[in-house]
XYZ file of C-alpha atoms in Angstrom:
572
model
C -37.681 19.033 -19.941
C -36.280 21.869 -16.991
C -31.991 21.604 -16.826
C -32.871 20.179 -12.997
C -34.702 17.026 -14.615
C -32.082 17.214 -17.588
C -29.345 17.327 -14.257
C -30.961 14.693 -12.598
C -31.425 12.385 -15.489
C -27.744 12.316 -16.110
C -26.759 11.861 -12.237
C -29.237 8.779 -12.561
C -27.807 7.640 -15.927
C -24.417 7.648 -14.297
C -25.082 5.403 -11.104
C -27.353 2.911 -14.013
C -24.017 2.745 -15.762
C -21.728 2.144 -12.489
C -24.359 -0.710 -11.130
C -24.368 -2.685 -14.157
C -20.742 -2.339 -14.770
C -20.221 -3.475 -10.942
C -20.073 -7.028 -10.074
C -20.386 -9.603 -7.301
C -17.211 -11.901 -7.513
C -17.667 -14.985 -5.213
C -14.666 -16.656 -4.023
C -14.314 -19.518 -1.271
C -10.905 -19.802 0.513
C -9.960 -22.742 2.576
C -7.254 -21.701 4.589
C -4.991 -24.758 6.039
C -1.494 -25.666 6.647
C 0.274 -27.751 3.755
C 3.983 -28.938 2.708
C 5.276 -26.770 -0.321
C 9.308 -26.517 -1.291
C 8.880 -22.903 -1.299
C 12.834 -22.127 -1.541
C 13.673 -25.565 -3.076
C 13.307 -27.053 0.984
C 10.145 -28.770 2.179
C 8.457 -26.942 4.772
C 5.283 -26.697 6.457
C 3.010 -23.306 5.207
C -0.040 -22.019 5.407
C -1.594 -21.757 2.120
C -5.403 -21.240 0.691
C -7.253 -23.998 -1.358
C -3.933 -25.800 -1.970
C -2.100 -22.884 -3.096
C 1.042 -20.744 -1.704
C 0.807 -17.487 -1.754
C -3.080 -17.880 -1.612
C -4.565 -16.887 -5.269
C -5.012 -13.461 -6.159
C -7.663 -11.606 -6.516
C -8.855 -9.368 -9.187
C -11.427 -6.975 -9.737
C -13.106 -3.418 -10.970
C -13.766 -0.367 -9.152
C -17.094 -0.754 -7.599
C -17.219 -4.634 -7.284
C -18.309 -6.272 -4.535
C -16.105 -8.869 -3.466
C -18.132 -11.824 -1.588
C -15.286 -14.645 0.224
C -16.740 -17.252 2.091
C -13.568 -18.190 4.305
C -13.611 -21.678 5.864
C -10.809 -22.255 8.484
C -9.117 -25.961 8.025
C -6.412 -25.470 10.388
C -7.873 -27.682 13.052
C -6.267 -26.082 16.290
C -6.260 -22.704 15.867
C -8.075 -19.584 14.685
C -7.844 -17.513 11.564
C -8.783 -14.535 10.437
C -8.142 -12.286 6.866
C -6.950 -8.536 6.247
C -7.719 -6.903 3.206
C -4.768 -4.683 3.184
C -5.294 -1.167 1.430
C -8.998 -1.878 1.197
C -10.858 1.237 2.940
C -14.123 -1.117 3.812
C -16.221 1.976 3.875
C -19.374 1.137 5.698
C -17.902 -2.781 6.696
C -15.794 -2.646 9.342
C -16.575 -5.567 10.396
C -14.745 -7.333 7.442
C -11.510 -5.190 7.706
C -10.064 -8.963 9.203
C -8.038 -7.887 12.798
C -8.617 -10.403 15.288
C -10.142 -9.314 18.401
C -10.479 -5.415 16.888
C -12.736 -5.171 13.957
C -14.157 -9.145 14.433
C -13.872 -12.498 16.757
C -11.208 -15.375 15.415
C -13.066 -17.759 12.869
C -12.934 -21.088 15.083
C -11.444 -24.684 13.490
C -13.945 -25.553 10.518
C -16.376 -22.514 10.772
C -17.166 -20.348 8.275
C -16.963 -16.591 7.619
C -18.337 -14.308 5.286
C -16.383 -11.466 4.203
C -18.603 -8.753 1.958
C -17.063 -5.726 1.019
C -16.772 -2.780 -1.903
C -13.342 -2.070 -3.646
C -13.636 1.232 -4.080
C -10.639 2.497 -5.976
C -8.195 0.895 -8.408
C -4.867 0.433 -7.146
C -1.887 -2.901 -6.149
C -2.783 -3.968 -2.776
C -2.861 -7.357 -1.341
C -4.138 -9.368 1.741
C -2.623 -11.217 4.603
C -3.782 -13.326 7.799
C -3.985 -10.850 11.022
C -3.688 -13.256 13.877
C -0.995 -14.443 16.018
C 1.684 -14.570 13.304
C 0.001 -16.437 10.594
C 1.422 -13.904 8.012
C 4.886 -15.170 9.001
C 3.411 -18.499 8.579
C 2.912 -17.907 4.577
C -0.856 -16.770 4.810
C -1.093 -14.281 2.148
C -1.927 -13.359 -1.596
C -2.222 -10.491 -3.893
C -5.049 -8.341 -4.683
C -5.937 -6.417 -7.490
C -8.341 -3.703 -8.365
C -8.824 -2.203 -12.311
C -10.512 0.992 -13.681
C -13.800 -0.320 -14.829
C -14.051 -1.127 -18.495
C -13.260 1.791 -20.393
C -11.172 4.076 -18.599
C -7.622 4.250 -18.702
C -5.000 4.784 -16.789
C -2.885 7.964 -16.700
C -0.017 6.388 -17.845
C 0.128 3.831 -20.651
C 1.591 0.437 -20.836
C 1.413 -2.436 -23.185
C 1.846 -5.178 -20.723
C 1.957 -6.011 -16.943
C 3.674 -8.104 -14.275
C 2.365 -8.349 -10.332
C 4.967 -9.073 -8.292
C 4.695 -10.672 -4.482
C 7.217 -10.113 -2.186
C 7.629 -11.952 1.174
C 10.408 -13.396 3.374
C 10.657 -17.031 4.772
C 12.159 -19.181 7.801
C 13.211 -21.988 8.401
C 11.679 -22.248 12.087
C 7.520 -22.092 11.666
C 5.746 -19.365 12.896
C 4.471 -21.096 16.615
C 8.110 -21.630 17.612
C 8.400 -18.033 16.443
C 5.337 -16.557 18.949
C 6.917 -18.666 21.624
C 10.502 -17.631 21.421
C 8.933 -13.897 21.360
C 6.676 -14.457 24.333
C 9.602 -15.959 26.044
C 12.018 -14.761 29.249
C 14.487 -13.771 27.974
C 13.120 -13.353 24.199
C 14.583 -15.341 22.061
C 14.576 -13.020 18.634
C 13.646 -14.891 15.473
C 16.626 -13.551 13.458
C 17.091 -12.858 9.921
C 15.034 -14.825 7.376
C 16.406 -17.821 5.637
C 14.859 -16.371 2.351
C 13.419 -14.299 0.502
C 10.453 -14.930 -2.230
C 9.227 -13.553 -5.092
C 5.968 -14.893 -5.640
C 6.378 -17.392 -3.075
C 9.388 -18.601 -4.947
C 12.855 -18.472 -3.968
C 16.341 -20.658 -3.752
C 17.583 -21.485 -0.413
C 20.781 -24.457 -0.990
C 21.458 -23.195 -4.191
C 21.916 -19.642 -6.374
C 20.761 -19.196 -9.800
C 23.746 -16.220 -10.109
C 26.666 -18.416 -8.537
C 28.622 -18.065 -11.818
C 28.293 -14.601 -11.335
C 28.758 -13.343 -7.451
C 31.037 -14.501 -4.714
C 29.253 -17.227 -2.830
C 29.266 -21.195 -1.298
C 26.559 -21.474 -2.734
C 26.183 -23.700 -5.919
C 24.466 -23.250 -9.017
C 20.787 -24.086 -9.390
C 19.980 -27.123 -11.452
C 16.548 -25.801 -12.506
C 14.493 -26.789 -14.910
C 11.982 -24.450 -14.481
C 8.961 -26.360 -13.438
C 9.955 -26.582 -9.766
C 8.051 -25.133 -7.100
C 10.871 -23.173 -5.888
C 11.874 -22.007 -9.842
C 12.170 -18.371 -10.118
C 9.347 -16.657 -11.828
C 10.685 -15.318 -15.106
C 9.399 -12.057 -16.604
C 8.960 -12.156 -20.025
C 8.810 -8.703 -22.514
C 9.106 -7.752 -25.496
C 11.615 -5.134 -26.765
C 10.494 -1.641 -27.327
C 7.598 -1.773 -24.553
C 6.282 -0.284 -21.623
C 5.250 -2.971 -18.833
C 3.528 -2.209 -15.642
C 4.985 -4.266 -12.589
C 3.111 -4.257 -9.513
C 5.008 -5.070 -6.834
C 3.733 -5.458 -2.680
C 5.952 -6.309 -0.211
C 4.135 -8.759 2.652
C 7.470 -9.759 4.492
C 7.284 -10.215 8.500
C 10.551 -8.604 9.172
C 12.691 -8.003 5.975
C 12.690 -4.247 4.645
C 13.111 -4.761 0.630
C 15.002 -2.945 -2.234
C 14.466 -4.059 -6.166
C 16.659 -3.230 -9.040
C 16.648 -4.290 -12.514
C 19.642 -4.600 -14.168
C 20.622 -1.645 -16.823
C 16.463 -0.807 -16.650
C 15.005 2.367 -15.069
C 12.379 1.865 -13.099
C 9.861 4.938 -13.237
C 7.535 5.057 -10.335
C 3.808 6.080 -10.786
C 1.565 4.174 -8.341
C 2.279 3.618 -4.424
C -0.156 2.171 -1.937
C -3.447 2.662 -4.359
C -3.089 6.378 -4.948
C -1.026 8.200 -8.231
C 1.995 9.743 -7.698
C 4.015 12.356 -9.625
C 5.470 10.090 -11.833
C 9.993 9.962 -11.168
C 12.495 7.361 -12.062
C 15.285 5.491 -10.523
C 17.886 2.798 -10.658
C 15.650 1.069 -8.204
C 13.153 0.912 -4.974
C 13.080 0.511 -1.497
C 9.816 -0.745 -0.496
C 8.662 -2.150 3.305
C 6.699 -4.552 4.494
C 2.674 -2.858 3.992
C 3.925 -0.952 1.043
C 3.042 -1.228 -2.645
C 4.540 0.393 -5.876
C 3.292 0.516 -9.463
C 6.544 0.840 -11.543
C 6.961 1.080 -15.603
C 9.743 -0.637 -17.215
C 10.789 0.028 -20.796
C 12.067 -2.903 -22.555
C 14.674 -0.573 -24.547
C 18.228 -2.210 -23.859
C 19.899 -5.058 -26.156
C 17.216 -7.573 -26.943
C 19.703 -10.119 -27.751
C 20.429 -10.097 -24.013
C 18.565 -11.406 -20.544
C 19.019 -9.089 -17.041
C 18.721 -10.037 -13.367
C 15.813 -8.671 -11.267
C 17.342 -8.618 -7.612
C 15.450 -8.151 -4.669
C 18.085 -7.791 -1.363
C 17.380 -7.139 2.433
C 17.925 -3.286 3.453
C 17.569 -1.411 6.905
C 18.812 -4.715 8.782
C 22.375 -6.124 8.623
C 21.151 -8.526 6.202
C 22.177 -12.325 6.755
C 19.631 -13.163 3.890
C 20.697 -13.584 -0.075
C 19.255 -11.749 -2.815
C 16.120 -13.360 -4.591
C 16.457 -13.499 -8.057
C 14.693 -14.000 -11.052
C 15.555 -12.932 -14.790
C 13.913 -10.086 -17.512
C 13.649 -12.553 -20.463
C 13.535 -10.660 -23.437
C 11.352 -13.049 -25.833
C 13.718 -12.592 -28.872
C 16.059 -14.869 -26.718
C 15.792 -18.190 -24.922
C 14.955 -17.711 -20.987
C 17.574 -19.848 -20.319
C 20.668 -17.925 -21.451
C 21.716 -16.410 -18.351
C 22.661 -12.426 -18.086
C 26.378 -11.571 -18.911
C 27.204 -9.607 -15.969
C 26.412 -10.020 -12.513
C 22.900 -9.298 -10.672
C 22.520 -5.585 -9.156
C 24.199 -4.743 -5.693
C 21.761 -4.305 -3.072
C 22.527 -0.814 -1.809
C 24.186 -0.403 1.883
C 21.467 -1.740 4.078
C 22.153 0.511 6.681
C 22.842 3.682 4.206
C 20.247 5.980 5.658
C 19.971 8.811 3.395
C 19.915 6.839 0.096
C 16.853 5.674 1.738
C 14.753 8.922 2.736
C 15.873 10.501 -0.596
C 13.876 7.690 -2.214
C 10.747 8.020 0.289
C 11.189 12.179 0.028
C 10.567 12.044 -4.082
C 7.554 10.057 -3.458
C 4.544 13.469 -4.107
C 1.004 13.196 -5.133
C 0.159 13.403 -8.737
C -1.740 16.826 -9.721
C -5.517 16.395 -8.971
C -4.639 14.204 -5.858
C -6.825 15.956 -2.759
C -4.621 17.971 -0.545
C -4.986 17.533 3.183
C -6.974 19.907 5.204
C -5.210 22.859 5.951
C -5.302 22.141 9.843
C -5.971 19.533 12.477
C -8.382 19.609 15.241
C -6.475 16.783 16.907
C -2.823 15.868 17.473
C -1.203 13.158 19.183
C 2.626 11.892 19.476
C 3.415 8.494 19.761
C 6.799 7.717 20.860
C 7.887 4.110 19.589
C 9.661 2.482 22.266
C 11.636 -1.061 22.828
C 11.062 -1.588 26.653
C 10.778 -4.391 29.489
C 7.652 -5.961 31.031
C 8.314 -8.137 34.007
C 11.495 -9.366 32.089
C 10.043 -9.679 29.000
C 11.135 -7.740 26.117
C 8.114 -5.346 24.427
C 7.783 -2.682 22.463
C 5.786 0.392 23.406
C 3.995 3.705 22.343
C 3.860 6.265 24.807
C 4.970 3.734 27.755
C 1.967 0.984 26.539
C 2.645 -1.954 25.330
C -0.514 -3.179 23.165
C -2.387 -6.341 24.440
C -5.713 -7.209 22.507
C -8.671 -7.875 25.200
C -10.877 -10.821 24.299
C -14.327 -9.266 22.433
C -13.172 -6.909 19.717
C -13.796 -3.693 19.854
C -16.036 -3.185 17.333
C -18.692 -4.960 19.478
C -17.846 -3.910 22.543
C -17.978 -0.032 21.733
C -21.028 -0.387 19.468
C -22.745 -2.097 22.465
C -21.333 0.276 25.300
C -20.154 -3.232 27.137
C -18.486 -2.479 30.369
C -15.593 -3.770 31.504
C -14.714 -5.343 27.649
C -11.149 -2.865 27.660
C -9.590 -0.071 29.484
C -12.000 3.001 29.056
C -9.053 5.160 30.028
C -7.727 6.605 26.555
C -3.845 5.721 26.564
C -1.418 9.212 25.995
C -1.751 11.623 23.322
C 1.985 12.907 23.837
C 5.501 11.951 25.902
C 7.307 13.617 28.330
C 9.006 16.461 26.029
C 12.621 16.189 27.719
C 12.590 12.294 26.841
C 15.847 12.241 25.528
C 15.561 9.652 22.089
C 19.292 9.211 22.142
C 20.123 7.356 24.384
C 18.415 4.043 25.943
C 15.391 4.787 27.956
C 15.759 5.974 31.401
C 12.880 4.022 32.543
C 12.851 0.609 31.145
C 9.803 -0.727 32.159
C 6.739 -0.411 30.202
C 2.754 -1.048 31.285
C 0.304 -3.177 29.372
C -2.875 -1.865 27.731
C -5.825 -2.435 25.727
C -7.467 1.481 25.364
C -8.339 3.148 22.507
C -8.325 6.892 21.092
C -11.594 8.000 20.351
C -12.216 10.712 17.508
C -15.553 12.756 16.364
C -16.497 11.402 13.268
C -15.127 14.377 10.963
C -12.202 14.625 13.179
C -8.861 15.765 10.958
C -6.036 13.829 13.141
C -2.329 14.796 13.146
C 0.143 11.466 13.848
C 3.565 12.374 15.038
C 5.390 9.356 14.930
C 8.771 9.533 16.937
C 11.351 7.227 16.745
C 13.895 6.361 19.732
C 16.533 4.068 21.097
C 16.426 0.565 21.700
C 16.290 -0.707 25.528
C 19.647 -1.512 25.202
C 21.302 1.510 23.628
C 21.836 -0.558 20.150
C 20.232 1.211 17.919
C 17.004 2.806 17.135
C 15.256 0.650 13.926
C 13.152 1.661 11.047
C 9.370 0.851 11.444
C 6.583 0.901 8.382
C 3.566 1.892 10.236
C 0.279 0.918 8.866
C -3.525 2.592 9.152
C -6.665 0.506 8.587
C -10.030 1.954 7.055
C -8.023 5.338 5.746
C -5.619 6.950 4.020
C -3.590 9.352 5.188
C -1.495 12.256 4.134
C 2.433 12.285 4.663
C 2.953 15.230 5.130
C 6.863 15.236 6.415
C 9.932 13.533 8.064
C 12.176 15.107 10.140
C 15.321 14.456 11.627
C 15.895 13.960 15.608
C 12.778 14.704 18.314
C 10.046 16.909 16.585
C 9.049 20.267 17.907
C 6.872 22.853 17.229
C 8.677 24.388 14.344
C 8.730 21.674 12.511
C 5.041 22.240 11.625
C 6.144 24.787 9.375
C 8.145 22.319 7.037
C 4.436 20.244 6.356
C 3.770 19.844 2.960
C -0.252 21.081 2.886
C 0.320 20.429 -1.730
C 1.845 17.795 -2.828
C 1.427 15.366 0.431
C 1.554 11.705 -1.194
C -1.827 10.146 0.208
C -0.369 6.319 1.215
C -1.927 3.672 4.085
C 1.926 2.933 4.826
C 4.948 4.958 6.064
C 7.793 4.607 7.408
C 9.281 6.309 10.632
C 13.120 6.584 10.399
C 16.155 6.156 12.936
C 16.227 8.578 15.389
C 13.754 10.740 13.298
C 9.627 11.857 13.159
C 7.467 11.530 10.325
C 4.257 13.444 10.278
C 0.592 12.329 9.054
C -2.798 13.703 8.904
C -5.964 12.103 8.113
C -9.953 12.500 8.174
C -11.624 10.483 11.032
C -14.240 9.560 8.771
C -14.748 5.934 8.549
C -16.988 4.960 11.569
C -15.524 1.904 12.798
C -12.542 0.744 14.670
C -8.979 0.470 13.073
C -5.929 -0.951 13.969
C -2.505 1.582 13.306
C 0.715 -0.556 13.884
C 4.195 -1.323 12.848
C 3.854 -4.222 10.202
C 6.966 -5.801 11.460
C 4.954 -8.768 12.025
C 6.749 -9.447 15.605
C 6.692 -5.834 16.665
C 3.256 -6.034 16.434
C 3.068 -9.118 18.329
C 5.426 -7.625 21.035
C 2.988 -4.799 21.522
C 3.830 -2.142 19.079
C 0.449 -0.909 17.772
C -2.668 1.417 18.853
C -6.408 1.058 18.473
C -8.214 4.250 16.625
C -12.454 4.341 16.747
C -14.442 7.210 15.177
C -18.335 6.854 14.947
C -18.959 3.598 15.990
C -21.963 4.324 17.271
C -22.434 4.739 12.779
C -22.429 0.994 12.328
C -24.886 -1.273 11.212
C -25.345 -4.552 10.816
C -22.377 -6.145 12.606
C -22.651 -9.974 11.299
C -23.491 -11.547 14.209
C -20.733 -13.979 13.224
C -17.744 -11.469 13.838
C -19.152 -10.987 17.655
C -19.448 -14.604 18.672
C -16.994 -14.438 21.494
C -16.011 -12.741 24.304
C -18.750 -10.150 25.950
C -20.527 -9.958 23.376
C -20.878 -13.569 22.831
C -22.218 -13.726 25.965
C -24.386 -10.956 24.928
C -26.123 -12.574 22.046
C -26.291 -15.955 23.868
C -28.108 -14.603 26.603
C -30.510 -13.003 23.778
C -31.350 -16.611 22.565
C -29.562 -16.067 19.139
């Protein structure tokens, strides 16, 4: 036999072994609304098949994941987002109302088909009106396939969902938003860990300065903290994804290093620390060493940062197995760090660097834009803004409407690449007022995009905030934050090496963060603060790159709108 037919065999031995290792996992969701005591009160949440947070999903590299998502809510639409998951060749299922696919209607079905393509913590969460605030979520998980290993070893492992709550449901929310004046949500009444969490009581009263009074838990309650139990002398893996609305997160364990190796599906050079900041769209794979006094439990704390917080910690308890859970720590749960203590923060996001073997970006960019993030006024009513546009969805998603060339579906006029360069970020806008809009930037397929992402003051001179933006259908490389308005120079402080490769990252007060990424996933993607009412007040922008790619848009994610009327008018 020649080496080429030798060659070849092998390549075709390979892809045998990866298609009969690869599976097709069926699940059905029913997503409805349902009364759970998720913080020890009853409340009304949206859950999936009877369950809050929905139940997680697991799988291998290279599985096919097959969900046949029937909406029970009754008056309103739903759709799903599949957070960290590329959906190479699907677009259709990336699950953004009115962008990638139409609402599912009251008791349809949908069928979401798509490849997990690399291992990594990610999770998914609805994506329409503010159904994520509502308690739509769950966490997904994707392994190595049978037989390879992780670069980094660990004996045991923990996933770990993070989300906040309120009291007032999600509808009152939207309204209160989309009201004149706005009438701002406020700080969550809670904070869950795995959709658990105490609101009229504290588990750590004994311990901290509080009204609050103790829990009287017994530990099958809906609203019981869920423990973490280990073994001394071992390394456990905790995955850990943040899906809150508003809340920017830190977690410490107490008298435990944390050592951080995984964040947002990609490796990172491993470091450790006393603990994490993590916001909303992030994940983290952390190992924890069970190495302290095993005749001894320890608080895990979770506590608000970035806002004045007006929300207690959640808590839950490390139970080494060689004691009773029940015996409570000695000393007092971890302080939350300063929420509002800046540069504790960016020296956490600054050690975050890709592992060695990680690829680097592209050494340049064929495309830049800047997008100024705004908080501005629309006919009274409060918005926020890139580049003086406030995002409002049109009524046939994208997807359709581009693939189709339908006239009239959105704004064909592409919305800014930069700002006026002597906008001073300072100080409250000199202008106000903001315009609405529904365009979209348009790349070449191959395209290698910079993002400048500039943050600003508020409308009202309080403040400028921190916002986690998040990119659908891509990675992209970080490759800096800076301080004040970027310029020019600042290009020379990118890191082209070790730029961490993330789907998540945050812009800071008053600063600029930098990313690059290849434009080559034809579809249409959603980039957007994941502040869940941010987005809903307009703060987000519409990418598409090769649409013209795409095949075999389910009819079923086009059934409205244009091209509703498109396929009607066809006879389907």
């Amino acid at each position: 036999m020649s080496s080429n037919a030798v060659f070849l065999c092998c390549i075709w031995l390979c892809l045998f072994q990866l298609s009969v290792g690869a599976r097709v996992r069926h699940y059905k969701f029913d997503v409805e609304y349902m009364i759970k005591k998720p913080d020890c009160l009853e409340h009304v949440v949206m859950g999936i098949n009877g369950q809050f947070p929905g139940p997680t999903i697991r799988a291998e590299v290279g599985d096919t994941l097959h969900i046949a998502l029937t909406n029970k809510l009754n008056t309103e639409g739903t759709v799903i987002h599949w957070h960290g998951i590329r959906q190479l060749g699907t677009p259709w299922a990336d699950g953004t109302a009115a962008i990638s696919q139409c609402a599912i209607n009251p008791g349809e079905t949908f069928q979401y088909r798509f490849t997990v393509d690399r291992p990594g913590t990610y999770f998914y969460h609805g994506h329409y009106g503010m159904q994520r605030a509502a308690g739509l979520y769950g966490s997904l998980i994707v392994d190595l396939p049978k037989g390879q290993n992780e670069p980094f070893h660990y004996d045991g492992e923990f996933n770990l969902l993070l989300s906040d709550l309120w009291h007032t449901n999600s509808h009152e929310q939207e309204v209160g938003l989309s009201s004149k004046p706005l009438k701002w949500i406020g700080e969550p009444q809670s904070l869950l860990i795995n959709g658990r969490g105490q609101f009229n009581c504290s588990i750590a009263s004994k311990f901290i300065n509080t009204t609050l009074p103790q829990c009287q838990l017994k530990g099958g309650e809906e609203c019981a903290p869920p423990i973490l139990h280990v073994e001394p002398k071992k390394t456990y893996r905790i995955r850990i994804a943040s899906t809150t609305s508003l809340a920017s997160l830190n977690l410490a364990i107490s008298n435990h290093k944390l050592v951080v190796v995984e964040a947002d599906g990609n490796y990172v050079t491993p470091f450790a620390v006393d603990d994490i900041d993590i916001y909303s769209g992030e994940s983290y794979s952390v190992l924890l060493t069970t190495d302290q006094d095993p005749n001894k439990n320890y608080w895990l704390s979770v506590g608000v940062r970035a806002r004045k917080p007006n929300t207690p910690q959640a808590l839950t308890i490390l139970n080494y197995k060689t004691i009773s859970a029940s015996v409570f720590p000695t000393s007092p749960p971890p302080v939350t760090p300063l929420w509002n203590d800046f540069e504790r923060s960016k020296s956490f996001t600054k050690k975050i660097i890709a592992k060695m073997g990680t690829p680097q970006p592209p050494k340049q960019s064929n495309r830049r834009i800047l997008l100024l993030n705004t908080q501005n006024s629309f006919d009274g009513f409060t918005k926020w803004a890139i580049n003086n546009v406030s995002l409002t969805l049109p009524t046939t998603p994208y997807l359709g409407s581009i693939k189709f060339k339908l006239n009239n579906a959105f704004n064909k006029k592409p919305p800014p690449d930069t700002f006026p360069m002597d906008y001073d970020i300072l100080n409250p806008p000199v202008n106000p007022n903001t315009t609405l809009g529904n365009g979209v930037y348009m790349f070449h397929l191959g395209d290698v995009v910079d993002v400048i992402l500039q943050n600003a003051n508020q409308l009202k001179g309080n403040g400028s905030e921190i916002h986690p933006w998040h990119l659908h259908g891509h990675d992209f490389w970080v490759l800096g934050y800076g301080e004040g308005k970027f310029k020019q120079s600042d290009e020379k402080k990118f890191n082209l090496t070790h730029a961490p490769l993330r789907n998540t990252a945050v812009v800071f007060p008053y600063g600029w963060t930098a990313l690059r990424f290849k434009a080559d996933n034809p579809g249409v993607w959603a980039f957007h603060c994941h502040i869940e009412p941010h987005l809903h007040m307009g703060m987000g922008v519409i990418f598409a790159e090769g649409v013209h790619k795409v095949n075999k848009i389910p009819i079923e994610a086009l059934t409205c709108g244009l091209t509703g009327k498109m396929y009607s008018n066809k006879g389907h």
